[in-house]
Coordinates of C-alpha atoms in Angstrom, one line a residue:
X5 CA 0.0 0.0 0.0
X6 CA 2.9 2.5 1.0
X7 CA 4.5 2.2 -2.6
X8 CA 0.9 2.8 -4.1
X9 CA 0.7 6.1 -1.9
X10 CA 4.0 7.1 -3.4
X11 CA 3.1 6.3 -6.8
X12 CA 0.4 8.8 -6.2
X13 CA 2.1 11.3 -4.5
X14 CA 4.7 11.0 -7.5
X15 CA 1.4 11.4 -10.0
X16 CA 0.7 15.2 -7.9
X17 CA -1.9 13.5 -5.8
X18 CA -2.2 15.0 -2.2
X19 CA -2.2 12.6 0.9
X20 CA -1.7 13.7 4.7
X21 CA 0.7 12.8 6.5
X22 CA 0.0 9.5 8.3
X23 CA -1.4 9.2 12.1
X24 CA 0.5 7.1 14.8
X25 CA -1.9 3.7 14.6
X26 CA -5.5 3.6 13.8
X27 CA -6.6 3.0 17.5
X28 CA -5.7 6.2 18.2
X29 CA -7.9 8.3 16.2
X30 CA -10.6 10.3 17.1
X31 CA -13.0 11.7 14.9
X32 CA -13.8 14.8 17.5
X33 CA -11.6 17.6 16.1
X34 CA -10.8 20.5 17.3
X35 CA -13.5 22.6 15.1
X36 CA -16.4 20.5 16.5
X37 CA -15.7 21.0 19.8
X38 CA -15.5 24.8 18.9
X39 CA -18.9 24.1 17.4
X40 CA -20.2 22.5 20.1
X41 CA -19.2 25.0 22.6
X42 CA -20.7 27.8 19.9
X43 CA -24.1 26.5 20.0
X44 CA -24.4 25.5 23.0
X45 CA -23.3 29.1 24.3
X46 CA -25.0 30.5 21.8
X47 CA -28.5 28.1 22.7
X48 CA -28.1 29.3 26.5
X49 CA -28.1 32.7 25.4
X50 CA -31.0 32.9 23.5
X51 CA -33.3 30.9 25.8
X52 CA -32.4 33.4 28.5
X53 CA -33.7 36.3 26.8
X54 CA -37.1 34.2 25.2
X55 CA -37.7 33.7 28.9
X56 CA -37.2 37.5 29.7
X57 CA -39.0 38.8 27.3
X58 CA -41.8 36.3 28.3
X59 CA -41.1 37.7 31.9
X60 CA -41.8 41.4 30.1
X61 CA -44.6 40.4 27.8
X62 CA -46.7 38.8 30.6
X63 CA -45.3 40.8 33.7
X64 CA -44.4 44.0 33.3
X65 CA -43.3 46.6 35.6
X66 CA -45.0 44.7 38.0
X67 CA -43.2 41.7 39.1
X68 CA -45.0 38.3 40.2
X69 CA -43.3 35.5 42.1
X70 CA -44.9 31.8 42.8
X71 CA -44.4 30.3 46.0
X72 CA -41.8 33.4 46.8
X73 CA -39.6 32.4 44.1
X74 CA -39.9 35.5 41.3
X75 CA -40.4 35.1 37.8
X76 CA -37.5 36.4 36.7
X77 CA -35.3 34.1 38.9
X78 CA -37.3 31.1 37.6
X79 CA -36.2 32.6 33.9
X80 CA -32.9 32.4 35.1
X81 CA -34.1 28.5 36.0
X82 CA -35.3 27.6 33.3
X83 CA -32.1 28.5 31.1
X84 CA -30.4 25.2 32.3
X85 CA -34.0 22.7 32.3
X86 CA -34.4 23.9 29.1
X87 CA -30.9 23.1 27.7
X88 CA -30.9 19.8 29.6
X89 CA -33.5 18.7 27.8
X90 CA -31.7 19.8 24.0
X91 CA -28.8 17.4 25.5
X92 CA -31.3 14.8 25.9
X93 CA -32.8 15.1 22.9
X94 CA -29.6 14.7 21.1
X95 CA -29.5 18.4 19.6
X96 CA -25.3 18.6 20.1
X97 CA -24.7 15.9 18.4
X98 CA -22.4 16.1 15.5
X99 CA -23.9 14.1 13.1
X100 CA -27.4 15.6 13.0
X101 CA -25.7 19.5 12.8
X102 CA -25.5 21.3 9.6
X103 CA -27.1 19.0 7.0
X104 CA -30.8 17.5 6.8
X105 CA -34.0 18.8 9.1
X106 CA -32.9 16.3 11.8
X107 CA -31.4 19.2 14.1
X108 CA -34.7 21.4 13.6
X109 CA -36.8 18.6 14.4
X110 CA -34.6 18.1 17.7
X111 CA -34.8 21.6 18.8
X112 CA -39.4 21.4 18.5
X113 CA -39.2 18.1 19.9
X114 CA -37.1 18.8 23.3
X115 CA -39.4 22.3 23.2
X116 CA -42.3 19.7 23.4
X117 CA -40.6 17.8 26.0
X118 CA -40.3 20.4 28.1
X119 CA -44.0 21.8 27.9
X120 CA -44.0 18.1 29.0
X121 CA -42.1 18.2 32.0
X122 CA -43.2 21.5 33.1
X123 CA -47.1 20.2 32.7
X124 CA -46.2 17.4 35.4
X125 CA -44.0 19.1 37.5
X126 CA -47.2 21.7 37.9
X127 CA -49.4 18.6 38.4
X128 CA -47.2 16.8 40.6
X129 CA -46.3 19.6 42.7
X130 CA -49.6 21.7 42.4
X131 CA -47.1 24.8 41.1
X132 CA -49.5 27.1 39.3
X133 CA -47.7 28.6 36.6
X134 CA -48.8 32.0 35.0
X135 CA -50.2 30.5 32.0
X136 CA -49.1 33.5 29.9
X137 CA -45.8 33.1 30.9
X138 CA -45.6 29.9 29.4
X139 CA -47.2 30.4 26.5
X140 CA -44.8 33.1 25.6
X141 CA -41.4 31.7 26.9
X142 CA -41.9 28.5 24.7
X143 CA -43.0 29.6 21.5
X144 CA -40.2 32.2 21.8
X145 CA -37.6 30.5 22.7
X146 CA -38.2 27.9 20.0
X147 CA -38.1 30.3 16.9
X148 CA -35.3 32.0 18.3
X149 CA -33.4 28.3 18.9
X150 CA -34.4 27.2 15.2
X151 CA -33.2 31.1 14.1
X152 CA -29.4 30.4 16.0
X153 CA -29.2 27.1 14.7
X154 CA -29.9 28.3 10.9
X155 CA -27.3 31.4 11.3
X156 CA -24.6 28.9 12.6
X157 CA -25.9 26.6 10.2
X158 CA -25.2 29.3 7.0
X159 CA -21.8 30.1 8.8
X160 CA -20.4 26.4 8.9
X161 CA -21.4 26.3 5.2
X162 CA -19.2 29.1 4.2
X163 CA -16.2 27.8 6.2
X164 CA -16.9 24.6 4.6
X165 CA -16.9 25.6 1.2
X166 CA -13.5 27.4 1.9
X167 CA -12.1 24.0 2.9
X168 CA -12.6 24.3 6.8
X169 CA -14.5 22.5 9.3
X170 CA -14.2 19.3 7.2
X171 CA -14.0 15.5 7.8
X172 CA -11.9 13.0 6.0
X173 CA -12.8 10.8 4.2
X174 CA -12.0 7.1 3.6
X175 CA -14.0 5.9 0.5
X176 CA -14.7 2.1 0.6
X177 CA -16.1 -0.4 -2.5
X178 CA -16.3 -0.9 -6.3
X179 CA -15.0 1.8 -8.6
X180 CA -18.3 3.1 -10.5
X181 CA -19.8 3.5 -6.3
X182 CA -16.7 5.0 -5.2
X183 CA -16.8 7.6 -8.1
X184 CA -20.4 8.3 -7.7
X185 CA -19.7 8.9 -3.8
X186 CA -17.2 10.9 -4.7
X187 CA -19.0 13.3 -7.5
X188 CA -21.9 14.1 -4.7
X189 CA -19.2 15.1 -2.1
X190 CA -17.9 17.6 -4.8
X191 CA -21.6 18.9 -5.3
X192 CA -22.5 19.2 -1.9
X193 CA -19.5 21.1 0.0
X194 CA -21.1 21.9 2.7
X195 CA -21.3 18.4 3.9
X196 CA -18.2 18.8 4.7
X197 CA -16.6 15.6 3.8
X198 CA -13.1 15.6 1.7
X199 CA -12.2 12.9 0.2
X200 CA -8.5 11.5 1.0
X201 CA -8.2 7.7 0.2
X202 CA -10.1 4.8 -1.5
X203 CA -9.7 0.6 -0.4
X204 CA -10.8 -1.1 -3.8
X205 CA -11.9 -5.0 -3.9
X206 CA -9.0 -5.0 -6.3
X207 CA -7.1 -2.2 -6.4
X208 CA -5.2 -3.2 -9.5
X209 CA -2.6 -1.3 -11.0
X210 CA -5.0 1.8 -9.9
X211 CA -3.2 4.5 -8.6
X212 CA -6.2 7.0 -7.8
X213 CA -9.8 7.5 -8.0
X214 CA -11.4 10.7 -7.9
X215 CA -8.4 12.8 -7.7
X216 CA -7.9 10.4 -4.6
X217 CA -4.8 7.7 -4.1
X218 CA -5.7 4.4 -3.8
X219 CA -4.5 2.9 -0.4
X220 CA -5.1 -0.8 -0.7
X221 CA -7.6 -3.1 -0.9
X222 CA -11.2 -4.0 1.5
X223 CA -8.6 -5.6 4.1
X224 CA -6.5 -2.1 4.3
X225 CA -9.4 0.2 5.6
X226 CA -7.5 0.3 9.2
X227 CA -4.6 1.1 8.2
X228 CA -5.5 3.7 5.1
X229 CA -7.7 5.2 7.9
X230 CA -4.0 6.1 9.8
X231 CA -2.3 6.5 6.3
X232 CA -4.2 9.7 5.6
X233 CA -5.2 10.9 8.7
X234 CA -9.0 10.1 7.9
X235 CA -11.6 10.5 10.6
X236 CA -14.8 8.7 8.4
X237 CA -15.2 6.2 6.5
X238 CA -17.7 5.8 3.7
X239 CA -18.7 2.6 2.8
X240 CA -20.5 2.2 -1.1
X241 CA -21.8 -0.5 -3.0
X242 CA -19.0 -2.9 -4.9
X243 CA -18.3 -6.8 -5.4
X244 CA -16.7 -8.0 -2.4
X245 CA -19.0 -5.7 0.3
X246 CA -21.0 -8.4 1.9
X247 CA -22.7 -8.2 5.3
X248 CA -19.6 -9.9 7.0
X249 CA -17.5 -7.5 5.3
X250 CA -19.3 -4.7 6.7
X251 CA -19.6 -6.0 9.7
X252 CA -15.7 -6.9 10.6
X253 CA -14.8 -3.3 9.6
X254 CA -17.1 -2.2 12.1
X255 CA -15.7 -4.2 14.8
X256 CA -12.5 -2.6 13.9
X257 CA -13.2 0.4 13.9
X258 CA -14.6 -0.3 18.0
X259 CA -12.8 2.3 20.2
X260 CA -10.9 4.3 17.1
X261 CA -13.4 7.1 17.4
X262 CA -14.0 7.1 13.4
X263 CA -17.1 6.9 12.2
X264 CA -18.6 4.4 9.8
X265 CA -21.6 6.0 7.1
X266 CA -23.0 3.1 4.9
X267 CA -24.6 4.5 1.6
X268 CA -26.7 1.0 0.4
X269 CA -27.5 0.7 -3.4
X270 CA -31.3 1.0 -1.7
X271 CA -31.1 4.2 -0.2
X272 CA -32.5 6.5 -3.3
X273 CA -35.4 3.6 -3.2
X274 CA -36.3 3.4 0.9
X275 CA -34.6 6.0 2.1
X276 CA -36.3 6.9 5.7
X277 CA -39.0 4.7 5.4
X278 CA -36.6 2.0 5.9
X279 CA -37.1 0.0 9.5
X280 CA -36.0 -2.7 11.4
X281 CA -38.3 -5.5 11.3
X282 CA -37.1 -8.4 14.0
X283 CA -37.3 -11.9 13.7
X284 CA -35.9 -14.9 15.3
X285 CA -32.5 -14.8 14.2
X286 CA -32.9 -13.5 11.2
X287 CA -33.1 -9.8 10.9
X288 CA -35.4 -8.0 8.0
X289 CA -35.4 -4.5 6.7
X290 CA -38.5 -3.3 6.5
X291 CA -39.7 -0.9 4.1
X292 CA -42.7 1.4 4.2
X293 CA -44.7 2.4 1.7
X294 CA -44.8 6.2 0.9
X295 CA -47.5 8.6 2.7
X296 CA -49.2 9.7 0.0
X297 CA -52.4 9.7 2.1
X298 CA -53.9 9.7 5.4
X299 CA -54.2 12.1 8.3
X300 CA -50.8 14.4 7.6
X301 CA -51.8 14.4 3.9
X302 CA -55.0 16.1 4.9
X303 CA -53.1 18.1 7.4
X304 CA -50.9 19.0 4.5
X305 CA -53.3 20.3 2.1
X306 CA -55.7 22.4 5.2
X307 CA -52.7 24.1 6.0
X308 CA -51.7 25.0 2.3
X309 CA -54.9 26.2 1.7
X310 CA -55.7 28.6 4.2
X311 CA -51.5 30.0 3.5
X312 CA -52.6 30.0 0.3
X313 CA -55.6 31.9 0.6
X314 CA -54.7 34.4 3.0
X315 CA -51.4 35.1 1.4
X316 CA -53.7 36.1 -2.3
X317 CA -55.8 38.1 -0.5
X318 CA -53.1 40.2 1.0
X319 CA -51.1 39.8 -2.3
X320 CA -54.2 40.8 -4.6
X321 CA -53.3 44.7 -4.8
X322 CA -50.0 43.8 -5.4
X323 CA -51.0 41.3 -7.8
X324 CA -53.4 44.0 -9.5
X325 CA -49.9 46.8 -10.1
X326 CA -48.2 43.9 -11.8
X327 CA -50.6 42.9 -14.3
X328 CA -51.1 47.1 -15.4
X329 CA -47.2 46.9 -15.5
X330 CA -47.6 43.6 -18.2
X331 CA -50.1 45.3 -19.9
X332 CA -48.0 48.1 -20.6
X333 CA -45.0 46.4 -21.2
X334 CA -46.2 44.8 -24.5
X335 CA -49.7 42.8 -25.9
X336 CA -51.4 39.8 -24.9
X337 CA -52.8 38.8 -22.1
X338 CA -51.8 39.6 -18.7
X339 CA -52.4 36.1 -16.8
X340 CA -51.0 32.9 -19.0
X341 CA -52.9 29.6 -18.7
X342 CA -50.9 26.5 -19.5
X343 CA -51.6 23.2 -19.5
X344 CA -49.8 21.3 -16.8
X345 CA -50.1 17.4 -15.4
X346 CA -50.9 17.2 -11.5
X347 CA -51.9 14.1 -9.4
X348 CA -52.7 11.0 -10.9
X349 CA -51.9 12.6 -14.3
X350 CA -55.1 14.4 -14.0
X351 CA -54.7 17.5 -16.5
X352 CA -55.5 21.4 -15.2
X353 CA -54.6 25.1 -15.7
X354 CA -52.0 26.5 -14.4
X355 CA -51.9 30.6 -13.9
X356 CA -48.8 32.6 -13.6
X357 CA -48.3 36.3 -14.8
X358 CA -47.4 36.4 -18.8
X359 CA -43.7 37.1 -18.5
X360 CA -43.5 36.2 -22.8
X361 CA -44.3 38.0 -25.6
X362 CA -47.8 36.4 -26.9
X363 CA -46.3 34.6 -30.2
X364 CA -43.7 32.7 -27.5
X365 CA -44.9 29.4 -28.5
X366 CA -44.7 29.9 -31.8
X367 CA -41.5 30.9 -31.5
X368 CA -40.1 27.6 -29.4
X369 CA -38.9 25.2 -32.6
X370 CA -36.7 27.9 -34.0
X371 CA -34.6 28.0 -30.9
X372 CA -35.2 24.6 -29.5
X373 CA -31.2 24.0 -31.3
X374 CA -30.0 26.3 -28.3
X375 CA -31.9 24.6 -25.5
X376 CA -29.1 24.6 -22.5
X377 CA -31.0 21.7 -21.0
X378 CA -30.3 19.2 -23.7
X379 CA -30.1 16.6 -21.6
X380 CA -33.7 16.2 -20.6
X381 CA -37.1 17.0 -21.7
X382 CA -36.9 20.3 -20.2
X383 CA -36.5 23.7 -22.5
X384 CA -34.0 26.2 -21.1
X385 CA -32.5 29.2 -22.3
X386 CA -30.7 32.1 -20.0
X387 CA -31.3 34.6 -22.6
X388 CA -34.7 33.5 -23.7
X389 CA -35.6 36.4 -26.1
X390 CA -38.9 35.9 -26.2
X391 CA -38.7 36.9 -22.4
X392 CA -40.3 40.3 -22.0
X393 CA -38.6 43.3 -19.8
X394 CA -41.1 43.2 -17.0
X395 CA -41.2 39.4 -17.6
X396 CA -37.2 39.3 -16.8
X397 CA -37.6 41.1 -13.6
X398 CA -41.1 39.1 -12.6
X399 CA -39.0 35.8 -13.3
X400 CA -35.7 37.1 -11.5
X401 CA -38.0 37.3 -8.3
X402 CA -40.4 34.5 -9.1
X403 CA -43.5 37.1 -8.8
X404 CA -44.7 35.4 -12.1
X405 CA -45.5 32.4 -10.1
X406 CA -48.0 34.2 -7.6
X407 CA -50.9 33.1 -8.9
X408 CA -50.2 29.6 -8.5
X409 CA -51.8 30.4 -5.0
X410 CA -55.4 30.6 -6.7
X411 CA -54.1 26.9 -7.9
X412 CA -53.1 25.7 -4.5
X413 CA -57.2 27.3 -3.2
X414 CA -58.5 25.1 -6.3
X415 CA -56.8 22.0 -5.1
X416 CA -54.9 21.7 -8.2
X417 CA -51.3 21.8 -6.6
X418 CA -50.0 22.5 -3.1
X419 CA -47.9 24.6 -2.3
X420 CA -44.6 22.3 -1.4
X421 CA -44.2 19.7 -4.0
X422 CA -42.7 18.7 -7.4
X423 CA -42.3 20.5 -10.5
X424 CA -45.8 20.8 -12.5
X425 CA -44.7 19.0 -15.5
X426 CA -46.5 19.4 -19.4
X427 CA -48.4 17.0 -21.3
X428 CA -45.5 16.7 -23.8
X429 CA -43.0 15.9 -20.9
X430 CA -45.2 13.4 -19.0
X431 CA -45.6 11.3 -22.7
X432 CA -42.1 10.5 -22.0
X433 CA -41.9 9.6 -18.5
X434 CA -40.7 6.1 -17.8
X435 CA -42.1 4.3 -15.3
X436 CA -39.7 5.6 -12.5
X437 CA -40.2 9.5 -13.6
X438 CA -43.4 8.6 -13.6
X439 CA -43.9 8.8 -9.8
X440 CA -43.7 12.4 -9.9
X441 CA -47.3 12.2 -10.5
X442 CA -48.1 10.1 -7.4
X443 CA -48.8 13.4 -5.5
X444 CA -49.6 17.1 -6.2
X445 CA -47.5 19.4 -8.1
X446 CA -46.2 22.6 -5.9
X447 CA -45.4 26.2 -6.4
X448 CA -41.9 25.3 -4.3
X449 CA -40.3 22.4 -4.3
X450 CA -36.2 20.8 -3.0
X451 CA -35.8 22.2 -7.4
X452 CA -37.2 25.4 -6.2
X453 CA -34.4 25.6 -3.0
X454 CA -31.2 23.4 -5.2
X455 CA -30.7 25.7 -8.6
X456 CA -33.8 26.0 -10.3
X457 CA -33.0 26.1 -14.3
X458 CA -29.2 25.5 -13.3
X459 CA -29.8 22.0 -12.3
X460 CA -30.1 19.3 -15.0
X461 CA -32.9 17.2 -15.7
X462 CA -31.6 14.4 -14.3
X463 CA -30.9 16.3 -10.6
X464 CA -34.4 17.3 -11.1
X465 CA -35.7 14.0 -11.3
X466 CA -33.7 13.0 -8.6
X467 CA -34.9 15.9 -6.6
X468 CA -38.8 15.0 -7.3
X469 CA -38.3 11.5 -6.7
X470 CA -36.4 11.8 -3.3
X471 CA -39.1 14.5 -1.8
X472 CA -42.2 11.9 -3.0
X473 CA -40.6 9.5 -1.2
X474 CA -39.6 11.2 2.0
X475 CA -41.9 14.1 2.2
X476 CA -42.8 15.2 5.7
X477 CA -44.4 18.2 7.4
X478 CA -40.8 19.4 8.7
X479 CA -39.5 19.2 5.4
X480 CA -42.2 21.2 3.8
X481 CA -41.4 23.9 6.5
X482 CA -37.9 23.5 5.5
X483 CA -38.7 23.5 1.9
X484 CA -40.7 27.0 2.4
X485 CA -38.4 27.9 5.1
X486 CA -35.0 27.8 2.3
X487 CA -37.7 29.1 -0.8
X488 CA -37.4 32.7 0.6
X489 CA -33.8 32.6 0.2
X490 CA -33.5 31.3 -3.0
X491 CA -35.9 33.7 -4.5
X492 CA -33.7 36.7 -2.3
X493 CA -30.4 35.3 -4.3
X494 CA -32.1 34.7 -7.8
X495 CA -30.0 32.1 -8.8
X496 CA -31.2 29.8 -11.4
X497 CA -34.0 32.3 -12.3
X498 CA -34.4 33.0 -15.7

């Protein structure tokens, strides 16, 4: 293995320097505990003053106390109940910080927990709490928790995509896997996982994958692990990666401190409806089928429809400056209709404001040669000439897609979903792409927050696929939650 690494260090490949022995690594650097320490400090902080402002909102200039302890000493309590229960709800942990919804849903649930534990304590104790009290510090605090956790959040990404605050990476199984696995940790930076070294089945006369050396074979990982310093290691799909396979190199790995992520061929299939399913010694996997009804649909779509009707009405005067400004601007009509394919591949109308001139259909052949979307059944063009001026700005701020809202009210699409396709598109689905259809379209979508027209058709697929699959109620939030950003930096908007 060492004269492989110097073959690739020969070749201009980087590789760090090599650790002592493998049983002496720890994955815990520096910068996490630094991280750790940041939002913890920075939790502390900000449940203090939820709890004092609660104290002001309810109290006033005239301070209460129960059983002669005062209200603003038991704010000054409630700083370290409160953060207790984050701990136990796992909200420091490493693993669940920075990437996914996972930390957001850990910050509501411990806020639940401790409406909880505050609701027996009072029973238990017969402590009567000022009701308004409560019902201030807790909402509070919890939108200012799940506001701290997105800034530091946004700050790790930018010292991540400067090459800071990173983990490294070990990548284990066939070449094609290890390749792929190495292509999404090139798209996705602020994962913050660097590749450093691959362990092939049969490494061959291979000197480097990825821009990666080769450090040996599935019987090396222990010692590649020391070779370049690595604190994770990734384990893909590849012939040779069976179930005892996987599970020696975890025994291994016991005590080192490194941690092990599996990426299974069945993930972009399962996903998080993935369970275990015991039996007598024989363990199954069992997958769920996807939500696409039930209770928390129907939650879904009340909710979307009362957002969607109160944010018209408050939008219609707005709405009503816009289409003078269309009108103005050039000829045609001011609202475009367009036939789109929702739910069940049910056919309906689709509104938005005319950002085209009115011949723009007629116009599509002639420049379908300089479609930037080749690859898919999608037309894209940056310049788009057929684009009118107020249609460039209504398009650089998405306001052309406002009155998708009276869509949403008609129960046509929802207001988190995927990309409304057209008729021509949906003819040449497969049966895969096909599952788009299995629930409503939206006005936002994980497109909407990942590039827009920048992304390909494929990562658009992808991006459809994985959200009918795993959709949620947080993840909608978080959808909605990362829409108003992407619209505020206009990328892929056009």
């Amino acid at each position: 293995m060492t004269a492989t690494v110097e073959s690739a260090r020969r070749r201009g490949i980087s590789v760090a320097q090599p650790g002592a022995d493998a049983r002496k690594l720890v994955s815990t650097k520096a910068w996490e505990y630094r991280q750790r320490a940041a939002l913890f400090a920075g939790d502390l902080l900000l449940i203090l003053v939820s709890a004092l402002i609660a104290n002001e909102i309810r109290f006033g200039a005239n301070p209460n106390s129960i059983h002669g302890v005062d209200y603003t000493v038991l704010s000054l309590l409630l700083v370290p109940v409160w953060l207790t229960v984050l701990v136990c709800a796992r909200a420091y942990e490493m693993r669940f910080l920075g990437v996914g919804e996972d930390e957001y849903k850990r910050i509501v649930s411990a806020s639940w927990w401790l409406m909880a534990v505050i609701a027996v304590v009072a029973y238990s104790f017969k402590v009567e709490f000022a009701r308004g009290y409560v019902a201030s510090a807790l909402p509070i605090g919890t939108v200012m928790l799940l506001a701290g956790r997105y800034a530091q959040r946004k700050w790790l990404h930018r010292q991540r995509r400067r090459g800071r605050c990173q983990h490294v990476v070990v990548a284990v199984g066939g070449l094609a896997a290890v390749e792929s696995f190495a292509k999404s940790l090139r798209a996705k930076p602020y994962l913050g996982l660097r590749l450093a070294g691959v362990c092939l089945p049969m490494p061959g006369d291979t000197d480097a994958v990825a821009g990666a050396p080769v450090l040996g074979s599935l019987t090396h990982v222990v010692s590649a692990i020391a070779e370049c310093g690595a604190d994770t290691v990734g384990v893909t799909a590849g012939p040779g990666m069976s179930a005892d396979v996987l599970r020696a190199l975890s025994w291994e790995l016991e005590g080192t401190g490194v941690d092990l992520v599996v990426a299974p061929a069945l993930l972009d299939v399962a996903g998080l409806r993935t369970g275990a399913r015991p039996a007598i010694d024989l363990p199954f996997v069992h997958i769920e089928e996807p939500e696409l009804s039930g209770p928390r649909q129907m939650l879904k779509a009340s909710v979307e429809w009362l957002i969607a009707a109160v944010a018209l009405l408050l939008a219609a005067p707005f709405i009503a400056f816009i289409l003078l400004a269309i009108r103005l601007d050039s000829s045609g009509p001011v609202i475009f209709r367009q036939t789109r394919v929702g739910r069940g591949g049910n056919e309906f109308k689709v509104f938005k404001l005319r950002t085209m001139y009115a011949d723009a259909e007629s116009r599509l052949e002639s420049l379908r040669h300089q479609n930037e979307n080749a690859d898919g059944l999608l037309f894209k063009m940056r310049d788009d000439p057929r684009v009118t001026r107020v249609g460039r700005y209504l398009r650089r701020w998405s306001l052309d897609e406002v009155p998708q809202l009276w869509n949403v009210v008609r129960g046509d699409m929802a207001l988190v979903g995927p990309r409304p396709p057209l008729p021509s598109e949906v003819s040449q689905y497969d049966r895969e792409i096909a599952r788009r259809l299995l629930v409503r379209p939206g006005i936002t979508g994980l497109w909407q927050v990942s590039g827009r027209s920048d992304l390909s058709w494929e990562e658009s697929v992808r991006l459809d696929l994985y959200y009918v699959e795993r959709w949620s109620l947080a993840l909608d939030a978080l959808i909605i939650w990362k829409t108003l950003f992407a619209v505020a930096e206009r990328k892929g908007a056009y």
